[in-house]
Amino acid sequence: MTQTRSIRHCKTCGAATAYRIPLDDNRERAICTSCGLVHYENPLNVVGTLPCWGEQVLLCRRAIEPRYGLWTLPAGFMEMGESTEQGALRETDEEAGARVALQGLFSVLNVVRVGQVHLFYRARLLGTDFAPGSESLEVRLFHAHEIPWDELAFRTVRETLHWYLADRISGKYSIHCDDIV
């Protein structure tokens, strides 16, 4: 398990924190040495879509690190005050300029080593009037045989695409879960 120990000061009073196991807990937490507030470090949610137009999948070529220049599904960190669905729609608009209708949660991938959970929704493109946002160099549709498998940015995207293509062949879509170690 990853322990980041990234909280150095209390978010309430600014005093230094110390990592120790609080009473009635089972793991080290950042505890304020002055006011005693316990700070929890939890995984971040990455939310996105698997946008499709007929038998084609929309991918974005990254204009940012990590993995600059590689292809990905439109996705990013969920913001406070939004649901996973709202975040996925926002990220799809921001990265691909695409309007979509969500068709249900499709994949949940735990990326334990970096403290992230990736959630992708199947989505139907509402048109082909998409364009790269500031975090994308290029956005385009790919048929299954055109997907640049060796140029995909993240394993979570690769797994999601493999599951999608298999489900599409079978005609039966389900929710897929896995751990990326």
N, CA, C and O of each residue as an XYZ file, in Angstrom:
724
protein
N       0.832     -1.184      0.000
C       0.000      0.000      0.000
C       0.874      1.243      0.000
O       1.903      1.290      0.674
N       0.468      2.227     -0.742
C       1.202      3.481     -0.834
C       0.887      4.366      0.360
O      -0.279      4.585      0.690
N       1.918      4.868      0.999
C       1.750      5.835      2.075
C       2.495      7.089      1.649
O       3.725      7.093      1.599
N       1.761      8.154      1.342
C       2.397      9.332      0.777
C       2.998     10.256      1.821
O       4.005     10.910      1.549
N       2.410     10.327      3.004
C       2.888     11.234      4.050
C       3.059     12.648      3.514
O       4.084     13.293      3.737
N       2.060     13.109      2.819
C       2.158     14.414      2.171
C       1.620     15.563      3.019
O       1.832     16.726      2.675
N       0.940     15.267      4.102
C       0.383     16.334      4.930
C       1.396     16.685      6.013
O       1.633     15.900      6.931
N       1.984     17.855      5.903
C       3.022     18.306      6.832
C       2.495     19.266      7.898
O       3.038     19.359      8.999
N       1.403     19.989      7.535
C       0.844     20.983      8.457
C      -0.672     20.844      8.538
O      -1.322     20.430      7.578
N      -1.210     21.187      9.668
C      -2.648     21.102      9.916
C      -3.394     22.083      9.018
O      -3.006     23.244      8.890
N      -4.464     21.604      8.403
C      -5.278     22.445      7.528
C      -6.121     23.430      8.334
O      -6.640     24.399      7.779
N      -6.262     23.193      9.631
C      -7.067     24.072     10.472
C      -6.231     25.138     11.171
O      -6.553     26.324     11.103
N      -5.158     24.720     11.843
C      -4.399     25.689     12.647
C      -2.995     25.961     12.136
O      -2.345     26.892     12.610
N      -2.505     25.168     11.171
C      -1.198     25.399     10.582
C      -0.028     24.774     11.320
O       1.107     24.854     10.850
N      -0.278     24.161     12.452
C       0.804     23.525     13.210
C       1.306     22.279     12.469
O       0.634     21.766     11.575
N       2.467     21.812     12.843
C       3.043     20.607     12.247
C       2.185     19.386     12.569
O       1.509     19.330     13.596
N       2.233     18.402     11.654
C       1.550     17.135     11.913
C       2.591     16.060     12.181
O       3.760     16.200     11.821
N       2.151     15.003     12.809
C       2.983     13.820     13.035
C       2.153     12.611     12.607
O       0.950     12.550     12.859
N       2.803     11.664     11.968
C       2.098     10.453     11.539
C       2.145      9.417     12.652
O       3.213      9.003     13.103
N       0.954      9.013     13.081
C       0.830      7.938     14.065
C      -0.566      7.343     13.952
O      -1.434      7.897     13.278
N      -0.773      6.218     14.612
C      -2.062      5.537     14.545
C      -2.977      6.112     15.622
O      -2.677      6.008     16.811
N      -4.099      6.721     15.210
C      -5.045      7.243     16.213
C      -5.718      6.090     16.968
O      -5.752      4.957     16.488
N      -6.245      6.395     18.142
C      -7.014      5.407     18.888
C      -8.177      4.942     18.016
O      -8.740      5.729     17.255
N      -8.528      3.686     18.124
C      -9.633      3.095     17.367
C      -9.424      3.164     15.846
O     -10.402      3.214     15.099
N      -8.183      3.167     15.379
C      -7.881      3.153     13.948
C      -6.874      2.030     13.711
O      -6.421      1.391     14.660
N      -6.526      1.791     12.457
C      -5.611      0.688     12.171
C      -4.451      1.087     11.260
O      -3.692      0.226     10.816
N      -4.306      2.386     10.977
C      -3.192      2.833     10.141
C      -2.773      4.240     10.516
O      -3.522      4.994     11.136
N      -1.553      4.571     10.121
C      -1.031      5.894     10.448
C      -1.796      6.985      9.713
O      -2.161      6.842      8.547
N      -2.024      8.073     10.426
C      -2.684      9.261      9.876
C      -1.864     10.480     10.276
O      -1.110     10.439     11.249
N      -2.014     11.562      9.522
C      -1.390     12.826      9.893
C      -2.249     13.444     10.993
O      -3.425     13.744     10.784
N      -1.650     13.627     12.157
C      -2.379     14.182     13.300
C      -1.701     15.484     13.709
O      -0.484     15.543     13.884
N      -2.517     16.530     13.857
C      -1.980     17.826     14.250
C      -1.379     17.725     15.644
O      -2.007     17.208     16.568
N      -0.148     18.228     15.785
C       0.540     18.185     17.081
C       0.015     19.242     18.043
O       0.343     19.220     19.229
N      -0.808     20.178     17.534
C      -1.349     21.231     18.385
C      -2.817     20.992     18.730
O      -3.171     20.878     19.904
N      -3.675     20.916     17.701
C      -5.117     20.806     17.966
C      -5.636     19.376     17.928
O      -6.777     19.131     18.320
N      -4.821     18.416     17.462
C      -5.208     17.008     17.466
C      -6.069     16.560     16.298
O      -6.500     15.408     16.264
N      -6.330     17.441     15.340
C      -7.160     17.074     14.192
C      -6.484     15.955     13.395
O      -5.290     16.020     13.102
N      -7.266     14.932     13.051
C      -6.777     13.814     12.248
C      -7.057     14.126     10.781
O      -8.196     14.416     10.413
N      -6.028     14.070      9.946
C      -6.155     14.332      8.513
C      -6.092     13.009      7.763
O      -5.167     12.221      7.959
N      -7.075     12.769      6.906
C      -7.148     11.535      6.130
C      -6.689     11.790      4.708
O      -7.023     12.816      4.116
N      -5.923     10.858      4.159
C      -5.484     10.915      2.768
C      -6.186      9.783      2.036
O      -5.968      8.607      2.325
N      -7.029     10.157      1.085
C      -7.846      9.181      0.381
C      -7.547      9.199     -1.114
O      -7.039     10.191     -1.637
N      -7.862      8.100     -1.804
C      -7.613      8.048     -3.243
C      -8.378      9.134     -3.996
O      -9.435      9.589     -3.559
N      -7.820      9.535     -5.136
C      -8.468     10.497     -6.020
C      -9.242      9.740     -7.089
O      -8.804      8.693     -7.564
N     -10.403     10.283     -7.463
C     -11.195      9.697     -8.533
C     -10.852     10.356     -9.865
O     -10.831     11.581     -9.983
N     -10.583      9.520    -10.860
C     -10.416      9.964    -12.231
C     -11.677      9.500    -12.957
O     -12.017      8.317    -12.927
N     -12.368     10.435    -13.607
C     -13.624     10.106    -14.272
C     -13.543     10.472    -15.745
O     -12.930     11.474    -16.113
N     -14.163      9.655    -16.583
C     -14.128      9.930    -18.001
C     -15.149      9.115    -18.759
O     -15.969      8.402    -18.180
N     -15.076      9.241    -20.079
C     -16.027      8.533    -20.926
C     -15.307      7.719    -21.990
O     -14.134      7.936    -22.294
N     -16.048      6.789    -22.534
C     -15.661      6.005    -23.696
C     -16.665      6.414    -24.774
O     -17.660      5.724    -24.992
N     -16.399      7.552    -25.456
C     -17.371      8.090    -26.412
C     -17.331      7.351    -27.744
O     -16.261      7.111    -28.303
N     -18.510      6.993    -28.243
C     -18.593      6.247    -29.492
C     -19.522      6.931    -30.483
O     -20.512      7.562    -30.112
N     -19.173      6.785    -31.743
C     -19.986      7.235    -32.859
C     -20.104      6.034    -33.783
O     -19.168      5.721    -34.518
N     -21.232      5.370    -33.753
C     -21.364      4.119    -34.499
C     -20.379      3.111    -33.947
O     -20.402      2.805    -32.755
N     -19.513      2.593    -34.805
C     -18.514      1.616    -34.365
C     -17.147      2.248    -34.099
O     -16.151      1.540    -33.946
N     -17.102      3.569    -34.043
C     -15.841      4.255    -33.803
C     -15.774      4.777    -32.371
O     -16.788      5.105    -31.755
N     -14.531      4.844    -31.860
C     -14.265      5.331    -30.503
C     -13.483      6.635    -30.613
O     -12.571      6.753    -31.430
N     -13.846      7.612    -29.786
C     -13.161      8.900    -29.777
C     -11.998      8.863    -28.792
O     -12.177      8.530    -27.621
N     -10.801      9.208    -29.275
C      -9.618      9.282    -28.422
C      -8.999     10.674    -28.534
O      -9.168     11.369    -29.536
N      -8.281     11.060    -27.484
C      -7.597     12.353    -27.418
C      -6.094     12.107    -27.313
O      -5.653     11.231    -26.569
N      -5.313     12.880    -28.059
C      -3.851     12.803    -27.937
C      -3.420     13.882    -26.956
O      -3.685     15.066    -27.166
N      -2.754     13.467    -25.888
C      -2.453     14.334    -24.758
C      -1.480     15.464    -25.098
O      -0.462     15.261    -25.759
N      -1.831     16.668    -24.619
C      -0.973     17.846    -24.779
C      -0.311     18.211    -23.464
O       0.298     19.273    -23.342
N      -0.432     17.323    -22.474
C       0.139     17.569    -21.144
C       0.829     16.308    -20.641
O       0.581     15.204    -21.126
N       1.689     16.498    -19.667
C       2.288     15.367    -18.957
C       1.326     14.942    -17.848
O       0.554     15.780    -17.382
N       1.331     13.730    -17.418
C       2.208     12.669    -17.911
C       1.719     12.113    -19.250
O       0.548     12.230    -19.609
N       2.648     11.515    -19.959
C       2.371     10.793    -21.204
C       2.001     11.710    -22.366
O       1.126     11.393    -23.173
N       2.682     12.851    -22.436
C       2.486     13.813    -23.516
C       2.568     13.104    -24.876
O       3.466     12.296    -25.110
N       1.625     13.418    -25.759
C       1.641     12.891    -27.120
C       1.005     11.535    -27.301
O       0.838     11.082    -28.433
N       0.644     10.871    -26.212
C       0.006      9.557    -26.320
C      -1.514      9.707    -26.287
O      -2.042     10.748    -25.896
N      -2.198      8.652    -26.701
C      -3.655      8.681    -26.839
C      -4.340      8.197    -25.566
O      -3.826      7.332    -24.856
N      -5.501      8.768    -25.294
C      -6.274      8.409    -24.112
C      -7.750      8.644    -24.358
O      -8.129      9.297    -25.331
N      -8.566      8.122    -23.495
C      -9.981      8.488    -23.464
C     -10.092      9.820    -22.732
O      -9.250     10.112    -21.883
N     -11.098     10.636    -23.028
C     -11.244     11.895    -22.298
C     -11.578     11.615    -20.835
O     -12.598     10.998    -20.527
N     -10.709     12.073    -19.943
C     -10.885     11.808    -18.515
C      -9.992     12.737    -17.714
O      -9.041     13.316    -18.239
N     -10.311     12.869    -16.441
C      -9.491     13.680    -15.561
C     -10.004     13.597    -14.141
O     -10.936     12.850    -13.847
N      -9.393     14.365    -13.268
C      -9.749     14.304    -11.852
C     -11.129     14.904    -11.606
O     -11.474     15.966    -12.125
N     -11.895     14.195    -10.806
C     -13.205     14.658    -10.378
C     -13.021     15.876     -9.473
O     -12.082     15.925     -8.678
N     -13.911     16.852     -9.593
C     -13.860     18.068     -8.784
C     -14.828     17.966     -7.618
O     -15.804     17.218     -7.670
N     -14.551     18.722     -6.573
C     -15.477     18.808     -5.450
C     -16.802     19.394     -5.952
O     -16.810     20.270     -6.816
N     -17.892     18.918     -5.419
C     -19.201     19.451     -5.777
C     -19.806     18.862     -7.036
O     -20.840     19.341     -7.501
N     -19.178     17.825     -7.605
C     -19.778     17.205     -8.784
C     -19.864     15.695     -8.587
O     -19.073     15.103     -7.852
N     -20.826     15.093     -9.248
C     -20.961     13.639     -9.230
C     -19.961     13.046    -10.224
O     -19.349     13.772    -11.007
N     -19.802     11.733    -10.187
C     -18.903     11.095    -11.153
C     -19.405     11.314    -12.577
O     -18.611     11.517    -13.496
N     -20.732     11.271    -12.760
C     -21.296     11.511    -14.089
C     -21.022     12.933    -14.556
O     -20.619     13.144    -15.700
N     -21.238     13.913    -13.678
C     -20.983     15.310    -14.040
C     -19.513     15.526    -14.378
O     -19.193     16.236    -15.331
N     -18.623     14.920    -13.604
C     -17.199     15.038    -13.878
C     -16.822     14.430    -15.214
O     -16.027     15.006    -15.957
N     -17.383     13.272    -15.529
C     -17.084     12.610    -16.805
C     -17.558     13.470    -17.978
O     -16.856     13.595    -18.982
N     -18.738     14.058    -17.853
C     -19.252     14.934    -18.912
C     -18.382     16.181    -19.057
O     -18.074     16.595    -20.174
N     -17.983     16.780    -17.933
C     -17.136     17.979    -17.961
C     -15.800     17.675    -18.624
O     -15.351     18.421    -19.493
N     -15.162     16.572    -18.214
C     -13.862     16.213    -18.787
C     -13.970     15.939    -20.285
O     -13.067     16.295    -21.042
N     -15.055     15.314    -20.720
C     -15.250     15.025    -22.138
C     -15.374     16.319    -22.933
O     -14.844     16.433    -24.039
N     -16.073     17.283    -22.365
C     -16.195     18.592    -23.013
C     -14.855     19.332    -23.012
O     -14.453     19.887    -24.035
N     -14.162     19.342    -21.865
C     -12.895     20.067    -21.751
C     -11.802     19.506    -22.655
O     -11.065     20.266    -23.282
N     -11.694     18.188    -22.725
C     -10.589     17.584    -23.464
C     -10.883     17.334    -24.940
O      -9.982     17.347    -25.778
N     -12.169     17.105    -25.243
C     -12.506     16.737    -26.621
C     -13.541     17.662    -27.251
O     -13.855     17.514    -28.432
N     -14.071     18.604    -26.492
C     -15.110     19.472    -27.034
C     -16.303     18.684    -27.524
O     -17.000     19.112    -28.444
N     -16.544     17.530    -26.913
C     -17.582     16.617    -27.387
C     -18.793     16.623    -26.461
O     -18.677     16.686    -25.237
N     -19.961     16.555    -27.099
C     -21.219     16.397    -26.361
C     -21.609     14.923    -26.443
O     -21.611     14.325    -27.519
N     -21.939     14.349    -25.283
C     -22.269     12.928    -25.235
C     -23.485     12.682    -24.358
O     -23.847     13.506    -23.518
N     -24.105     11.526    -24.574
C     -25.144     11.018    -23.687
C     -24.553      9.804    -22.990
O     -24.117      8.861    -23.650
N     -24.535      9.818    -21.663
C     -23.975      8.695    -20.921
C     -24.876      7.472    -21.057
O     -26.102      7.581    -21.078
N     -24.235      6.304    -21.150
C     -24.959      5.045    -21.309
C     -24.681      4.078    -20.166
O     -24.953      2.883    -20.285
N     -24.151      4.573    -19.081
C     -23.922      3.739    -17.911
C     -22.458      3.559    -17.580
O     -21.586      3.648    -18.445
N     -22.207      3.303    -16.307
C     -20.852      3.040    -15.836
C     -20.342      1.786    -16.525
O     -21.060      0.791    -16.617
N     -19.102      1.828    -17.010
C     -18.565      0.703    -17.756
C     -17.373      0.043    -17.075
O     -17.296     -1.184    -17.013
N     -16.432      0.855    -16.559
C     -15.271      0.242    -15.921
C     -14.856      1.015    -14.676
O     -14.956      2.240    -14.608
N     -14.389      0.253    -13.697
C     -13.861      0.797    -12.443
C     -12.511      0.124    -12.240
O     -12.428     -1.094    -12.085
N     -11.448      0.938    -12.242
C     -10.099      0.398    -12.112
C      -9.394      1.053    -10.938
O      -9.259      2.276    -10.882
N      -8.946      0.229    -10.002
C      -8.210      0.707     -8.834
C      -6.727      0.741     -9.173
O      -6.121     -0.296     -9.444
N      -6.145      1.938     -9.158
C      -4.717      2.089     -9.422
C      -4.075      2.380     -8.063
O      -3.771      3.526     -7.732
N      -3.883      1.328     -7.301
C      -3.505      1.423     -5.894
C      -2.171      2.138     -5.691
O      -2.037      2.940     -4.767
N      -1.188      1.860     -6.539
C       0.150      2.425     -6.314
C       0.193      3.940     -6.386
O       1.098      4.553     -5.820
N      -0.777      4.571     -7.080
C      -0.807      6.034     -7.143
C      -2.025      6.612     -6.431
O      -2.278      7.814     -6.511
N      -2.778      5.766     -5.735
C      -3.922      6.242     -4.969
C      -5.033      6.831     -5.818
O      -5.548      7.907     -5.514
N      -5.407      6.124     -6.892
C      -6.462      6.608     -7.779
C      -7.469      5.502     -8.065
O      -7.144      4.316     -8.018
N      -8.697      5.916     -8.361
C      -9.731      5.031     -8.863
C     -10.225      5.651    -10.164
O     -10.673      6.798    -10.171
N     -10.147      4.898    -11.280
C     -10.571      5.397    -12.584
C     -11.943      4.820    -12.914
O     -12.141      3.606    -12.870
N     -12.889      5.701    -13.246
C     -14.244      5.302    -13.605
C     -14.557      5.815    -15.005
O     -14.487      7.017    -15.261
N     -14.903      4.899    -15.911
C     -15.255      5.276    -17.276
C     -16.700      4.903    -17.559
O     -17.164      3.821    -17.201
N     -17.402      5.828    -18.213
C     -18.787      5.626    -18.629
C     -18.830      5.415    -20.132
O     -18.148      6.112    -20.883
N     -19.643      4.443    -20.575
C     -19.930      4.351    -22.006
C     -20.729      5.590    -22.372
O     -21.571      6.044    -21.597
N     -20.466      6.138    -23.550
C     -21.159      7.356    -23.957
C     -21.387      7.356    -25.461
O     -20.546      6.895    -26.233
N     -22.529      7.876    -25.858
C     -22.862      8.027    -27.279
C     -22.623      9.475    -27.663
O     -23.194     10.385    -27.062
N     -21.779      9.689    -28.667
C     -21.552     11.038    -29.177
C     -22.850     11.570    -29.774
O     -23.559     10.854    -30.481
N     -23.155     12.833    -29.483
C     -24.370     13.456    -30.003
C     -24.118     14.157    -31.335
O     -25.030     14.749    -31.912
N     -22.903     14.088    -31.812
C     -22.533     14.681    -33.093
C     -21.036     14.552    -33.290
O     -20.317     14.099    -32.399
N     -20.579     14.949    -34.447
C     -19.146     14.850    -34.736
C     -18.487     16.230    -34.745
O     -17.456     16.427    -35.386
N     -19.077     17.162    -34.044
C     -18.527     18.512    -33.944
C     -17.665     18.636    -32.692
O     -17.958     19.441    -31.808
N     -16.614     17.844    -32.621
C     -15.696     17.881    -31.484
C     -14.390     18.535    -31.919
O     -14.097     18.637    -33.110
N     -13.608     18.976    -30.929
C     -12.326     19.631    -31.205
C     -11.457     19.534    -29.971
O     -11.975     19.499    -28.854
N     -10.136     19.489    -30.149
C      -9.257     19.371    -28.982
C      -9.355     20.582    -28.057
O      -9.405     21.728    -28.505
N      -9.382     20.297    -26.756
C      -9.310     21.348    -25.754
C      -7.847     21.636    -25.446
O      -6.952     21.140    -26.131
N      -7.609     22.428    -24.425
C      -6.242     22.850    -24.106
C      -5.337     21.702    -23.659
O      -4.114     21.830    -23.723
N      -5.909     20.582    -23.208
C      -5.108     19.453    -22.749
C      -4.939     18.379    -23.820
O      -4.373     17.318    -23.554
N      -5.434     18.655    -25.044
C      -5.353     17.675    -26.134
C      -4.708     18.293    -27.368
O      -5.004     19.428    -27.741
N      -3.822     17.524    -27.992
C      -3.210     17.949    -29.252
C      -4.126     17.667    -30.430
O      -4.160     18.406    -31.414
N      -4.867     16.575    -30.298
C      -5.689     16.081    -31.406
C      -6.797     15.225    -30.820
O      -6.616     14.589    -29.781
N      -7.941     15.208    -31.485
C      -9.061     14.355    -31.101
C      -9.590     13.725    -32.374
O      -9.849     14.417    -33.359
N      -9.752     12.399    -32.351
C     -10.283     11.758    -33.552
C     -10.957     10.443    -33.247
O     -10.765      9.842    -32.189
N     -11.756     10.013    -34.211
C     -12.469      8.745    -34.121
C     -11.622      7.625    -34.713
O     -10.941      7.807    -35.722
N     -11.678      6.460    -34.065
C     -10.936      5.280    -34.519
C     -11.872      4.087    -34.637
O     -12.684      3.839    -33.745
N     -11.760      3.346    -35.742
C     -12.371      2.025    -35.807
C     -11.487      1.093    -34.977
O     -10.336      1.425    -34.696
N     -12.006     -0.052    -34.589
C     -11.265     -0.985    -33.736
C      -9.885     -1.318    -34.297
O      -8.909     -1.349    -33.548
N      -9.790     -1.563    -35.587
C      -8.504     -1.942    -36.190
C      -7.525     -0.768    -36.298
O      -6.350     -0.972    -36.603
N      -7.999      0.457    -36.052
C      -7.142      1.644    -36.146
C      -6.612      2.126    -34.795
O      -5.732      2.985    -34.749
N      -7.134      1.586    -33.707
C      -6.733      2.062    -32.374
C      -5.220      1.926    -32.217
O      -4.674      0.846    -32.444
N      -4.539      3.001    -31.834
C      -3.069      2.963    -31.700
C      -2.650      2.313    -30.370
O      -2.229      3.002    -29.441
N      -2.769      1.005    -30.294
C      -2.556      0.264    -29.050
C      -1.196      0.541    -28.425
O      -1.089      0.636    -27.202
N      -0.155      0.672    -29.241
C       1.190      0.919    -28.721
C       1.412      2.369    -28.305
O       2.461      2.706    -27.755
N       0.437      3.222    -28.565
C       0.559      4.635    -28.223
C      -0.495      5.080    -27.214
O      -0.774      6.273    -27.096
N      -1.083      4.132    -26.486
C      -2.064      4.494    -25.459
C      -1.330      4.931    -24.201
O      -0.334      4.324    -23.807
N      -1.828      5.983    -23.580
C      -1.143      6.605    -22.449
C      -1.215      5.791    -21.162
O      -0.258      5.773    -20.387
N      -2.334      5.121    -20.927
C      -2.541      4.503    -19.609
C      -3.108      3.092    -19.737
O      -3.882      2.794    -20.648
N      -2.711      2.241    -18.813
C      -3.207      0.866    -18.798
C      -4.710      0.829    -18.552
O      -5.395     -0.054    -19.069
N      -5.238      1.776    -17.770
C      -6.681      1.807    -17.504
C      -7.466      2.025    -18.795
O      -8.549      1.467    -18.971
N      -6.918      2.836    -19.692
C      -7.559      3.084    -20.982
C      -7.480      1.828    -21.850
O      -8.458      1.456    -22.498
N      -6.328      1.183    -21.861
C      -6.144     -0.046    -22.645
C      -7.140     -1.119    -22.188
O      -7.813     -1.739    -23.012
N      -7.226     -1.332    -20.875
C      -8.144     -2.346    -20.348
C      -9.594     -2.010    -20.696
O     -10.357     -2.886    -21.103
N      -9.966     -0.749    -20.537
C     -11.340     -0.325    -20.830
C     -11.668     -0.554    -22.297
O     -12.756     -1.032    -22.616
N     -10.747     -0.223    -23.194
C     -10.983     -0.441    -24.626
C     -11.085     -1.921    -24.966
O     -11.930     -2.311    -25.771
N     -10.241     -2.748    -24.367
C     -10.320     -4.202    -24.611
C     -11.687     -4.735    -24.178
O     -12.335     -5.474    -24.920
N     -12.119     -4.356    -22.979
C     -13.434     -4.803    -22.491
C     -14.553     -4.322    -23.400
O     -15.480     -5.071    -23.709
N     -14.463     -3.071    -23.826
C     -15.513     -2.511    -24.683
C     -15.610     -3.281    -26.001
O     -16.706     -3.649    -26.425
N     -14.482     -3.523    -26.640
C     -14.514     -4.226    -27.929
C     -15.048     -5.647    -27.769
O     -15.792     -6.122    -28.628
N     -14.686     -6.327    -26.697
C     -15.207     -7.682    -26.441
C     -16.710     -7.640    -26.183
O     -17.451     -8.475    -26.702
N     -17.164     -6.671    -25.382
C     -18.596     -6.556    -25.099
C     -19.377     -6.200    -26.365
O     -20.480     -6.701    -26.583
N     -18.802     -5.341    -27.188
C     -19.483     -4.938    -28.427
C     -19.694     -6.142    -29.335
O     -20.746     -6.280    -29.958
N     -18.693     -7.010    -29.409
C     -18.820     -8.228    -30.227
C     -19.914     -9.128    -29.671
O     -20.707     -9.687    -30.429
N     -19.958     -9.270    -28.348
C     -20.959    -10.146    -27.730
C     -22.350     -9.511    -27.714
O     -23.356    -10.208    -27.581
N     -22.398     -8.189    -27.850
C     -23.685     -7.490    -27.805
C     -24.231     -7.314    -26.406
O     -25.387     -6.930    -26.228
N     -23.405     -7.593    -25.412
C     -23.843     -7.523    -24.016
C     -22.821     -6.722    -23.213
O     -21.680     -7.156    -23.053
N     -23.225     -5.552    -22.706
C     -22.323     -4.688    -21.951
C     -22.528     -4.900    -20.461
O     -23.657     -4.997    -19.979
N     -21.420     -4.969    -19.747
C     -21.496     -5.111    -18.288
C     -20.492     -4.160    -17.648
O     -19.717     -3.505    -18.345
N     -20.509     -4.090    -16.336
C     -19.538     -3.270    -15.619
C     -18.301     -4.124    -15.345
O     -18.405     -5.249    -14.858
N     -17.139     -3.574    -15.664
C     -15.881     -4.289    -15.488
C     -15.072     -3.638    -14.371
O     -14.979     -2.412    -14.298
N     -14.493     -4.455    -13.510
C     -13.670     -3.961    -12.396
C     -12.354     -4.720    -12.374
O     -12.295     -5.915    -12.664
N     -11.291     -3.986    -12.017
C      -9.983     -4.638    -11.914
C      -9.057     -3.773    -11.085
O      -9.313     -2.589    -10.866
N      -7.985     -4.381    -10.632
C      -6.931     -3.663     -9.915
C      -5.723     -3.583    -10.829
O      -5.320     -4.582    -11.425
N      -5.148     -2.403    -10.940
C      -3.931     -2.202    -11.718
C      -2.798     -2.118    -10.695
O      -2.742     -1.194     -9.884
N      -1.906     -3.093    -10.751
C      -0.805     -3.114     -9.770
C       0.517     -2.825    -10.424
O       1.547     -2.803     -9.750
